[in-house]
Short mmCIF file of C-alpha atoms and ligand atoms in Angstrom, two decimals:
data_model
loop_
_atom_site.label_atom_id
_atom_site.label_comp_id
_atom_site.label_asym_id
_atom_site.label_seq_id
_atom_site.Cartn_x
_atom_site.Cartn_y
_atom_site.Cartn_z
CA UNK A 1 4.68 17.72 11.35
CA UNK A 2 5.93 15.20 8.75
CA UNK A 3 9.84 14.69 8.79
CA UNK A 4 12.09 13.92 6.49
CA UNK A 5 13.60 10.83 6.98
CA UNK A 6 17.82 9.72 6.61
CA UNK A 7 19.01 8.67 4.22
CA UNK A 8 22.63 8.41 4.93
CA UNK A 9 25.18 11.25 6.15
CA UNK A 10 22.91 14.83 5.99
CA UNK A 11 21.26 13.18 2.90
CA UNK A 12 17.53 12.99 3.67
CA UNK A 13 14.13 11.48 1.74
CA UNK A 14 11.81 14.35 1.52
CA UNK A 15 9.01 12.92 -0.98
CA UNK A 16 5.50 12.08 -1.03
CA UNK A 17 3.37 9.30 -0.93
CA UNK A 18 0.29 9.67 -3.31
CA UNK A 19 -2.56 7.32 -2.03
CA UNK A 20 -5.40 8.87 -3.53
CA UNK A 21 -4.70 8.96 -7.60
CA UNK A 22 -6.05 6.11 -9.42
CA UNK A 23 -3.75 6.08 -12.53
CA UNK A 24 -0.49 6.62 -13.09
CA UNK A 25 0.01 9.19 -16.27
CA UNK A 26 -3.77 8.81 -16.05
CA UNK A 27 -3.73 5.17 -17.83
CA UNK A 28 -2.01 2.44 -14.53
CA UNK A 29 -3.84 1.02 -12.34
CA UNK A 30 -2.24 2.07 -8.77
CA UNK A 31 -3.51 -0.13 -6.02
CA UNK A 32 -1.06 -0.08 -4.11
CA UNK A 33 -0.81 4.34 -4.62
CA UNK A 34 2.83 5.42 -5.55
CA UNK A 35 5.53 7.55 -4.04
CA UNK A 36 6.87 10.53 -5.42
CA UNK A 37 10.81 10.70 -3.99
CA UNK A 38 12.67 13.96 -3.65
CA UNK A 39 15.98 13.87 -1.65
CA UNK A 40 17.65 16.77 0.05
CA UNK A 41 21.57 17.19 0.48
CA UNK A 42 22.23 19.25 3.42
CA UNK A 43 25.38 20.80 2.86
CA UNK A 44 26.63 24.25 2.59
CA UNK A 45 25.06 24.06 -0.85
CA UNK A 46 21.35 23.33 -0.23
CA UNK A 47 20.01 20.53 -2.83
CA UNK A 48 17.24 19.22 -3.94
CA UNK A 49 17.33 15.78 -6.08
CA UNK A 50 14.26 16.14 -8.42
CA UNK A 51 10.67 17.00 -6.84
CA UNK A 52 7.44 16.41 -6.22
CA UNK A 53 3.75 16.52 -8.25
CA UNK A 54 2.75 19.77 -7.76
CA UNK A 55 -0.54 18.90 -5.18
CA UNK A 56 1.52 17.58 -3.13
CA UNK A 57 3.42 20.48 -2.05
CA UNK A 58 2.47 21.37 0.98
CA UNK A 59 3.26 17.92 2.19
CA UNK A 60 6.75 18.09 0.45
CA UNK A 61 7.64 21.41 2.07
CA UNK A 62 7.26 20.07 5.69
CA UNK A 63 9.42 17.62 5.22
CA UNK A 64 11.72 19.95 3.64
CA UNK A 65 11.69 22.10 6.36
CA UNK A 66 11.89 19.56 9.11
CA UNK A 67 15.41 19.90 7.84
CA UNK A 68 16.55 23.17 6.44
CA UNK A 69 13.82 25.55 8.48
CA UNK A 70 14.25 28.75 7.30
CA UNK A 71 17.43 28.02 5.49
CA UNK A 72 16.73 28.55 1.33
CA UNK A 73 17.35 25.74 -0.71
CA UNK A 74 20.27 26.59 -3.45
CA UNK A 75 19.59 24.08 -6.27
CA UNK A 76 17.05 21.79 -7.77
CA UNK A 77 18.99 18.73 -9.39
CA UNK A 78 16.01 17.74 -12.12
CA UNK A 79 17.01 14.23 -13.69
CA UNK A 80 13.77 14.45 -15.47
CA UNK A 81 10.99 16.97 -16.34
CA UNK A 82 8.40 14.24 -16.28
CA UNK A 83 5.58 16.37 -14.18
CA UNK A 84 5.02 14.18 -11.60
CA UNK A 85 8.46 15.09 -10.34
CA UNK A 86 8.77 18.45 -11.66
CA UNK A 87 5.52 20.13 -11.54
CA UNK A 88 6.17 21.19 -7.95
CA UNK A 89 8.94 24.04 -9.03
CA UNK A 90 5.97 26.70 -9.79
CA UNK A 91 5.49 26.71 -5.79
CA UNK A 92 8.74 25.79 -4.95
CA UNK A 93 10.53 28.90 -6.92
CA UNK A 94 7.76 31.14 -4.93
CA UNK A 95 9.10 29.73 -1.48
CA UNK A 96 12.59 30.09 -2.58
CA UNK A 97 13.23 32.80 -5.35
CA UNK A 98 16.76 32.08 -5.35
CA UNK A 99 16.83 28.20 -6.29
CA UNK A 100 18.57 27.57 -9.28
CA UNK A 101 17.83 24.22 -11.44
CA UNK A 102 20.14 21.99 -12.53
CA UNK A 103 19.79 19.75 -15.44
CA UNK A 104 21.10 19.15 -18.52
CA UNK A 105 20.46 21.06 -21.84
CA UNK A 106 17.70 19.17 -22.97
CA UNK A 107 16.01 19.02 -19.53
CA UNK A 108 16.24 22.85 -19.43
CA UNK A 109 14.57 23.67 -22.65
CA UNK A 110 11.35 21.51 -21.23
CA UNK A 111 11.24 23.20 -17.90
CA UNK A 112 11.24 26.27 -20.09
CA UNK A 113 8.52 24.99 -22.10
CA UNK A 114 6.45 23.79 -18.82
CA UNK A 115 7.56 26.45 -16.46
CA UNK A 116 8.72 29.25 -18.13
CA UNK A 117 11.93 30.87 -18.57
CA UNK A 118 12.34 33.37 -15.48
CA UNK A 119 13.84 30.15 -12.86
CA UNK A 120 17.91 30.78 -12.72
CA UNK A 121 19.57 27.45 -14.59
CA UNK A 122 22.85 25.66 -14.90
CA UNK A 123 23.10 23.67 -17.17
CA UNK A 124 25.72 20.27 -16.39
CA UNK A 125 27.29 17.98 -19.13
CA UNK A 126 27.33 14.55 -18.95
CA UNK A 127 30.32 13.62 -16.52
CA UNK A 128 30.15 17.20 -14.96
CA UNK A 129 30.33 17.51 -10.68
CA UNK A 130 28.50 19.79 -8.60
CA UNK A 131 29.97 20.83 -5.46
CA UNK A 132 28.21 21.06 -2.41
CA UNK A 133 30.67 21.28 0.54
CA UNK A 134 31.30 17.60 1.52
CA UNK A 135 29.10 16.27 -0.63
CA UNK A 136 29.31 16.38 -4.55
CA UNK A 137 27.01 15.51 -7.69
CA UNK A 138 28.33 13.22 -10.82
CA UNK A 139 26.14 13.56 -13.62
CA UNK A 140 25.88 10.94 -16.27
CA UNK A 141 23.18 11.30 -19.43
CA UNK A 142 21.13 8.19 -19.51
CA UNK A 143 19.23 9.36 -22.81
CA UNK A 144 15.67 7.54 -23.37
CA UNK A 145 14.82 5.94 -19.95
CA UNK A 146 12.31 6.67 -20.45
CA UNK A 147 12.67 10.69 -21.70
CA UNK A 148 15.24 12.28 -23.57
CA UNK A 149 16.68 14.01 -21.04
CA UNK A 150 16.50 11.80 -18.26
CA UNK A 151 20.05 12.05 -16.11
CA UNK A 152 21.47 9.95 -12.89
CA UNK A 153 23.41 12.36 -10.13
CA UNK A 154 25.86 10.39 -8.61
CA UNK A 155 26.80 11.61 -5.37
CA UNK A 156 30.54 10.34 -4.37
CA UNK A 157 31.04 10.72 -0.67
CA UNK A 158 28.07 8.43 -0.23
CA UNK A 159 28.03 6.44 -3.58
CA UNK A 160 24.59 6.83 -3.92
CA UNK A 161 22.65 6.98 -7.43
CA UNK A 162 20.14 9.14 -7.73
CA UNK A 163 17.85 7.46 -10.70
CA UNK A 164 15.02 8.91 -10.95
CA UNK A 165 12.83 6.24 -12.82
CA UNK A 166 14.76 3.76 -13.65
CA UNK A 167 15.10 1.11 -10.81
CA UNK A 168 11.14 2.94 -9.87
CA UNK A 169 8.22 0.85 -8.86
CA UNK A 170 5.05 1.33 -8.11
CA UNK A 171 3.25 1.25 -4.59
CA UNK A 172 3.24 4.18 -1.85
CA UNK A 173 6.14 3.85 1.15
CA UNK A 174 4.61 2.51 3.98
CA UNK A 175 6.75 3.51 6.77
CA UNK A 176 9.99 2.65 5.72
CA UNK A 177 11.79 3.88 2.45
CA UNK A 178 14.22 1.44 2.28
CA UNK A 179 13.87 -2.75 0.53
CA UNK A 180 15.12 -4.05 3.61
CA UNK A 181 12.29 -2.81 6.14
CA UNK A 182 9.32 -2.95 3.41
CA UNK A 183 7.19 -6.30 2.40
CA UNK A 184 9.33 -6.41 -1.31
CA UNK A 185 7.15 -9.38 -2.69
CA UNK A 186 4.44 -6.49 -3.06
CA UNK A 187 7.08 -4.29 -4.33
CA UNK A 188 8.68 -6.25 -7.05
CA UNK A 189 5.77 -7.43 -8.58
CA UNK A 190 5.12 -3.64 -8.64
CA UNK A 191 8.63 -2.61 -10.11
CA UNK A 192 7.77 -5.75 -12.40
CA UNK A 193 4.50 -3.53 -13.41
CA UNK A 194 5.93 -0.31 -13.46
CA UNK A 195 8.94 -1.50 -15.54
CA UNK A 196 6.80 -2.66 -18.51
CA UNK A 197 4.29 -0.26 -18.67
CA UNK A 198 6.75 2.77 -18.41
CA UNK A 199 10.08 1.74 -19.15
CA UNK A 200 10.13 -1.21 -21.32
CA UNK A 201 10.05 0.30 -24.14
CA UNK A 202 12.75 2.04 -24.02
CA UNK A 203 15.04 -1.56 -22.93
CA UNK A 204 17.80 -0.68 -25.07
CA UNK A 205 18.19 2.68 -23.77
CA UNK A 206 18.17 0.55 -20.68
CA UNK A 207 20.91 -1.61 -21.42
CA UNK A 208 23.08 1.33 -22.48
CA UNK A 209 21.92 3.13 -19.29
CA UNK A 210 22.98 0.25 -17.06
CA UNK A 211 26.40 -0.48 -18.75
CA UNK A 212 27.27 3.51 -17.78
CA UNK A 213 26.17 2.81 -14.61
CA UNK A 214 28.26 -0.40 -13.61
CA UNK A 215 31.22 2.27 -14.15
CA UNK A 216 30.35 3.80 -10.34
CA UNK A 217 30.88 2.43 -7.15
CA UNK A 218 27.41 2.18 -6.41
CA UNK A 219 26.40 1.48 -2.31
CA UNK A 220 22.86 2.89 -2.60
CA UNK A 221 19.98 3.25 -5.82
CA UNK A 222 17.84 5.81 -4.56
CA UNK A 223 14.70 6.12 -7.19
CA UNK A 224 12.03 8.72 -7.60
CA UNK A 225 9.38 6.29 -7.60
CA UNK A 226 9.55 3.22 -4.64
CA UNK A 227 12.20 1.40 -2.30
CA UNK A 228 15.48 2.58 -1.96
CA UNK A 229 17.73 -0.03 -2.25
CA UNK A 230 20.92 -0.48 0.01
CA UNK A 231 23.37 -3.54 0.79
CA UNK A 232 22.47 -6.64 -0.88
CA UNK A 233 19.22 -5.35 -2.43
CA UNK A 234 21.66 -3.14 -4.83
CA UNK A 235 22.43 -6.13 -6.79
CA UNK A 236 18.99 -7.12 -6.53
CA UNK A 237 17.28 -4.61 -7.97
CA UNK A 238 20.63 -4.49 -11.23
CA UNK A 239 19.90 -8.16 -11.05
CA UNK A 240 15.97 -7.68 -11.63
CA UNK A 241 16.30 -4.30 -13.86
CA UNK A 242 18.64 -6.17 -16.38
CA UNK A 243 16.98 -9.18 -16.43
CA UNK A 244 13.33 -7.10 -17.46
CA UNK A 245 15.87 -5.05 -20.23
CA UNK A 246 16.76 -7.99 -21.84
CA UNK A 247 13.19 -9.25 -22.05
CA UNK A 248 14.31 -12.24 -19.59
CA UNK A 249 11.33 -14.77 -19.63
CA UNK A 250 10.28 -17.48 -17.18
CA UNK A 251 8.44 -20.79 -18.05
CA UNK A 252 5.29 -19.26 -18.35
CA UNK A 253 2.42 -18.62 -20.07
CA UNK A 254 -0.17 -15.21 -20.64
CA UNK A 255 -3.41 -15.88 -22.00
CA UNK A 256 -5.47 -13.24 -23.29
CA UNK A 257 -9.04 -13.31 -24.53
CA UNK A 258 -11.78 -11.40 -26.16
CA UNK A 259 -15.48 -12.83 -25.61
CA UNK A 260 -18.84 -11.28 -25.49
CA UNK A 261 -20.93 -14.46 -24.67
CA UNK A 262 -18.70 -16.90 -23.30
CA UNK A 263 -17.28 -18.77 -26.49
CA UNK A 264 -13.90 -17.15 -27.10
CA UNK A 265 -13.15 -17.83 -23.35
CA UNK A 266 -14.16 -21.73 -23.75
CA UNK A 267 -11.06 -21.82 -26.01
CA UNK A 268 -9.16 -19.93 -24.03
CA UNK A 269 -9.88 -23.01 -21.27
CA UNK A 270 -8.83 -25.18 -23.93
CA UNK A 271 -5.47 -23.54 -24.50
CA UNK A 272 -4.44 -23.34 -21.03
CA UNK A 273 -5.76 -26.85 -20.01
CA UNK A 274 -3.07 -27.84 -23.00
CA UNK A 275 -0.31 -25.69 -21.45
CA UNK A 276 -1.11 -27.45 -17.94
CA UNK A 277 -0.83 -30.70 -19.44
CA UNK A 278 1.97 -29.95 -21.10
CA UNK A 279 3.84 -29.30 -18.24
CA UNK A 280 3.67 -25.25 -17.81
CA UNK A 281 1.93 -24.52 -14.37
CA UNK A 282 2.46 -20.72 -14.39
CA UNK A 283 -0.40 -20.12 -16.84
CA UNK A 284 -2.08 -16.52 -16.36
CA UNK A 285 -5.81 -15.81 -17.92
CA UNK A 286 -7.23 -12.58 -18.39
CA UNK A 287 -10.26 -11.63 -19.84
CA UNK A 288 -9.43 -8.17 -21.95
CA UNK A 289 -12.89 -6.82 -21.48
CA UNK A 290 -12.58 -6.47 -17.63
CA UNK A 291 -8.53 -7.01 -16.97
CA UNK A 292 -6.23 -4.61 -16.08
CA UNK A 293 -3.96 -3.74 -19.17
CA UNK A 294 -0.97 -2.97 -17.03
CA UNK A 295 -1.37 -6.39 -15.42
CA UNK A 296 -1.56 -8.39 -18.65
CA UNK A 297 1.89 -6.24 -19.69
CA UNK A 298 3.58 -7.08 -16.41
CA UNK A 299 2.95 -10.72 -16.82
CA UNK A 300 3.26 -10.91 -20.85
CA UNK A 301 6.87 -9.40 -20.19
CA UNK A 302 7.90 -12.22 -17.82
CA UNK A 303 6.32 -15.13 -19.96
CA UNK A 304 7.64 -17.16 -22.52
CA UNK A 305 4.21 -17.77 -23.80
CA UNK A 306 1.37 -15.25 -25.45
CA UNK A 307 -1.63 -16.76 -26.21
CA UNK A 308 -4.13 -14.18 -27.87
CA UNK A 309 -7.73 -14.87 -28.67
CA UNK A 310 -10.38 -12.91 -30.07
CA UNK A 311 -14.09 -12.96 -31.13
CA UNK A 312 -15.19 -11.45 -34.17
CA UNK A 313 -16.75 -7.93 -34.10
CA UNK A 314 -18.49 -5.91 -36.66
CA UNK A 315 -15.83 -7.26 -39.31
CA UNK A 316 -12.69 -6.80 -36.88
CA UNK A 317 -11.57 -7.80 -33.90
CA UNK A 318 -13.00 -8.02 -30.31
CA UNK A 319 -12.34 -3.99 -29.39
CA UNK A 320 -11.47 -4.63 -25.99
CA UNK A 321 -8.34 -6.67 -27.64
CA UNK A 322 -7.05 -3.72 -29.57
CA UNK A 323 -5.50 -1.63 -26.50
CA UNK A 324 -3.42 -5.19 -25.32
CA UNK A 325 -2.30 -5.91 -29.06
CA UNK A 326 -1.21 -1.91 -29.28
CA UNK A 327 0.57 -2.11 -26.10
CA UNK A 328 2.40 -5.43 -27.09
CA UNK A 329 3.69 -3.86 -29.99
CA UNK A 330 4.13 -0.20 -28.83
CA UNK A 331 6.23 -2.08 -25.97
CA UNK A 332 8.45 -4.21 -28.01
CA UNK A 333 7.47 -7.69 -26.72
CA UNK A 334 8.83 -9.89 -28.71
CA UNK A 335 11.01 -13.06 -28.83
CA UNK A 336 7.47 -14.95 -27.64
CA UNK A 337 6.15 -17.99 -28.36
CA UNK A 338 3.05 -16.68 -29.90
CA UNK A 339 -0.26 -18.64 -30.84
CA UNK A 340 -3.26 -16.70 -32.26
CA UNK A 341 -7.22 -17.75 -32.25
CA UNK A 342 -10.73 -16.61 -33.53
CA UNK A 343 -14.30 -17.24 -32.98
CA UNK A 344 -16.92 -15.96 -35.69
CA UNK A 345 -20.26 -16.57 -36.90
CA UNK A 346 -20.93 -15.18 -40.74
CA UNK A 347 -17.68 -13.62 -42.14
CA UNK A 348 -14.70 -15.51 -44.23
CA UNK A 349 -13.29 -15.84 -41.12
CA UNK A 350 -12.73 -15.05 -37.38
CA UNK A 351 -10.92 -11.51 -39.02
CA UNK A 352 -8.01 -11.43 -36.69
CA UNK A 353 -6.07 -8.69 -38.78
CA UNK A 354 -4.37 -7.26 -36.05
CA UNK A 355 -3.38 -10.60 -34.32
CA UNK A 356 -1.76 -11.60 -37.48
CA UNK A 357 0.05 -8.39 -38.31
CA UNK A 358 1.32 -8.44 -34.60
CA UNK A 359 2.45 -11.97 -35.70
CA UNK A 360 4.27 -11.19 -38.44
CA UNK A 361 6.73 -8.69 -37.06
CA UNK A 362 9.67 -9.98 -36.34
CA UNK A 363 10.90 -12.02 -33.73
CA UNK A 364 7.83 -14.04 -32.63
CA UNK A 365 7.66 -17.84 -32.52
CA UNK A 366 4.53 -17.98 -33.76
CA UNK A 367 2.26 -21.60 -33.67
CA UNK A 368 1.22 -22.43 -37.10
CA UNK A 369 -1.95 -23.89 -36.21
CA UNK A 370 -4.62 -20.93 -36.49
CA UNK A 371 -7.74 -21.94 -35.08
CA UNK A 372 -11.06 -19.88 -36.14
CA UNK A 373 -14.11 -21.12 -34.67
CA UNK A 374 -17.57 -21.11 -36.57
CA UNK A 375 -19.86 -19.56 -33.39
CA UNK A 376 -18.77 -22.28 -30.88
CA UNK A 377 -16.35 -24.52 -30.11
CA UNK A 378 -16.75 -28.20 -31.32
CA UNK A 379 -14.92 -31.13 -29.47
CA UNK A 380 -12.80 -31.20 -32.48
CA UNK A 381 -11.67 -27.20 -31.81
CA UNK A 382 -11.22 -27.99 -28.37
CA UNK A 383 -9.05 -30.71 -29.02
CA UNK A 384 -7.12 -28.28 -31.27
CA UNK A 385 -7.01 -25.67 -29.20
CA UNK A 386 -5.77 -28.58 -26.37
CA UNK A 387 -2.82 -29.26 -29.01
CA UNK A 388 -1.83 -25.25 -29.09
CA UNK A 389 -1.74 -25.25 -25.75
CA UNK A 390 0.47 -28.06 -25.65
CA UNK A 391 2.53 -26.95 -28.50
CA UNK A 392 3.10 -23.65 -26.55
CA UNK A 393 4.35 -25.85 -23.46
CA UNK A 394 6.73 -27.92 -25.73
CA UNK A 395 8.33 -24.66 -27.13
CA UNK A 396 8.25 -23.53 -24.02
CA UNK A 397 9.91 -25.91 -21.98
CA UNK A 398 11.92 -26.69 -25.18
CA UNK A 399 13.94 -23.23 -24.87
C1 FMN B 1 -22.22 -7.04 -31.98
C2 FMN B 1 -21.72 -8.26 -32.66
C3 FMN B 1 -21.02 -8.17 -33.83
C4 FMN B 1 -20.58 -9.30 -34.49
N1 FMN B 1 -19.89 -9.17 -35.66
C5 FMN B 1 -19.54 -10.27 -36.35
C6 FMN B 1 -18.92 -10.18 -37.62
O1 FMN B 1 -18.69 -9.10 -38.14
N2 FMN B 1 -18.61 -11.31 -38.28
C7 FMN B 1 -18.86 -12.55 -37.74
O2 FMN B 1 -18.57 -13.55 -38.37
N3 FMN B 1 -19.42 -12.68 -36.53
C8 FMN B 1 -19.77 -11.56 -35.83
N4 FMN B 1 -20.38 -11.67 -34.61
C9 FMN B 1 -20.63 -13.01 -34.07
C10 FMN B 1 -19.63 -13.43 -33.01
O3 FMN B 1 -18.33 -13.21 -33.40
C11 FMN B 1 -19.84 -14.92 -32.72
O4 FMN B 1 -21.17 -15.12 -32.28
C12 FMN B 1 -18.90 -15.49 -31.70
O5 FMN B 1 -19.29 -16.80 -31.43
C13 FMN B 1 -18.94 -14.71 -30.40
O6 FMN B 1 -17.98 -15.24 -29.54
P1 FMN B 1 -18.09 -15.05 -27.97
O7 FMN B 1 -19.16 -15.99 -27.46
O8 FMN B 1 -16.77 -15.36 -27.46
O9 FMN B 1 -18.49 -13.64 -27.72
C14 FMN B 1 -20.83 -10.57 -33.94
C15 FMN B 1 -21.53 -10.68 -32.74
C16 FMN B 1 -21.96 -9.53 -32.09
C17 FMN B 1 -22.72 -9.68 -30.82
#
């Protein structure tokens, strides 16, 4: 039987671990799978802190009832409707007819619209408590992160957050829920991952969320997705989530190319042998007709530098480029240096539209020097492309 495993005083992890989906939402790569986190306050109130994706249940009930047996479970606490933590409720309201669901307004008219009206609902303000016997709920709105309706229950015996995504990461718990008995280097690169493909959008929201939350005495961040963090890793993981919300970069560099036969990527060489040279060692090259987008985001949010070159196709762009430009901008990276290239072979031009419109939003550092190669690269592009590269590093290293 799979248990349910402590949390702190009669609060208990009850999720999931999902090894078997390949994409997150259907569009991340998950390598490393992903956990699902529920969390169960056994009081005289039963409660459940949000749930579990739906195919899952039968895993998520065991635990459950490792704890409670045949007691019911009084309340669902749903900090977000996302499914993947609420689609569970259609088998959960079966098991226990009685549960009522707990969220605020917003969060209630979506489970209607997912789940139907007949579940029993209370709906909490932001500030509200929820008694349970010893224990009690503080909720407090965190609008936007990444939903509108997305809350954090604060429970105040323990001073545990429940966050639901935010402070979330990718990768499955393998044995132990908790930073400090898990390998985190895996982890944070994964929380590094899930943070800009899910959340960083949203960074202001963020911000706002994490200023609210610097009001409670905090001792535990228990997510829906991931570690829990406890003792020093708290400050850790505020550390690491406001850094990412404020688009904090490193000293490094994200190259990104489009390239059918090899051309495109010889300038792409040519860049990051200029960024090397120019002193920038953490130089990342991906080839955006067989990368991983979610990759290239993780790393494009951490770097200083974007480098973004395409080949010209059928009077645009490279298409494989076009999903990595859209997620740049649909993301809000910005604040980059930026330098933009082009290979072509009959048109005006290497037609690098997109790049350029992406360039002239605001807030990108963008390096004058253009290069558009006619078919392939002559030593005199390659020395150009050597000089963006080492422009980048100067600008760079510069800020
Ligand atoms: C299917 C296809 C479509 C292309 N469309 C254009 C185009 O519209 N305009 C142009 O100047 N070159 C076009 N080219 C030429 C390539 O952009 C050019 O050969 C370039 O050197 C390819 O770079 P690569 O080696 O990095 O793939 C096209 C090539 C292919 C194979």
């Amino acid at each position: 039987m799979l248990k349910a495993i402590s949390v702190s005083d009669k609060i208990w992890w009850v999720g999931v671990n999902d090894r078997k989906t390949p994409l997150f939402e259907n569009l991340w790569s998950l390598p490393y799978g992903v956990s699902y986190n529920s969390y169960l306050i056994d009081d005289e109130k039963v409660a459940l802190i949000d749930g579990v994706k739906g195919e899952f249940f039968g895993e998520y009930l065991e635990r459950i009832q490792s704890i409670v047996g045949a007691r019911p479970v009084d309340y669902l606490i749903v900090n977000h409707v996302e499914p993947d933590h609420s689609s569970a409720i259609r088998m959960l309201r079966q098991v226990y007819p009685n549960i009522t669901v707990v969220a605020d307004k917003q969060a209630l008219t979506l489970i209607g619209q997912f789940y139907g009206t007949s579940l029993a609902t209370k709906e909490v303000k932001d500030g509200e408590t929820l008694e349970l016997g010893a224990h009690s709920l503080t909720f407090a709105t965190i609008p936007m992160v990444h939903w509108p309706e997305t809350m954090i229950s604060f429970e105040n015996s323990s001073g545990i957050a429940f966050t639901c995504d935010a402070f979330g990461s990718y990768g499955a718990l393998n044995g132990g829920i908790f930073g400090d008995e898990l390998d985190m280097h895996v982890y944070t690169s994964e929380a590094r991952r899930y943070y800009a493909t899910i959340v960083g959008r949203f960074s202001v929201n963020v911000q706002a969320a994490l200023k609210k939350a610097a009001a409670l005495p905090i001792k535990m961040i228990c997510p829906s997705h991931g570690p829990v963090h406890r003792g020093e890793g708290v400050a850790r993981a505020v550390k690491l989530y406001d850094g990412m919300s404020r688009q904090e970069t490193t000293q490094s560099a994200v190259i990104v190319y489009g390239s059918m036969y090899g051309n495109t990527a010889r300038m792409a060489e040519c860049v990051a042998d200029g960024l090397c040279r120019g002193g920038v060692a953490d130089v990342k090259v991906y080839d955006a007709g067989t990368a991983d987008l979610s990759w290239i985001i993780r790393d494009a949010w951490r770097s200083r530098g974007l480098a973004l070159l395409s080949c010209c196709y059928n009077m645009g762009m490279f298409p494989a480029m076009m999903p990595v430009v859209e997620k740049i901008d649909n993301c809000k990276i910005s604040g980059r240096v930026l330098a933009i290239a082009g290979c072509y072979s009959w048109s005006k031009g290497a037609e690098l539209k997109p790049l350029q419109a992406l360039a002239d939003k605001p807030g990108w550092d963008l390096i004058e020097n253009v290069v558009e190669v006619k078919s392939c690269p002559t030593e005199a592009d390659e020395a150009a492309l050597r000089g963006v590269g080492a422009e980048m590093a100067r600008r760079i290293r510069a800020e």
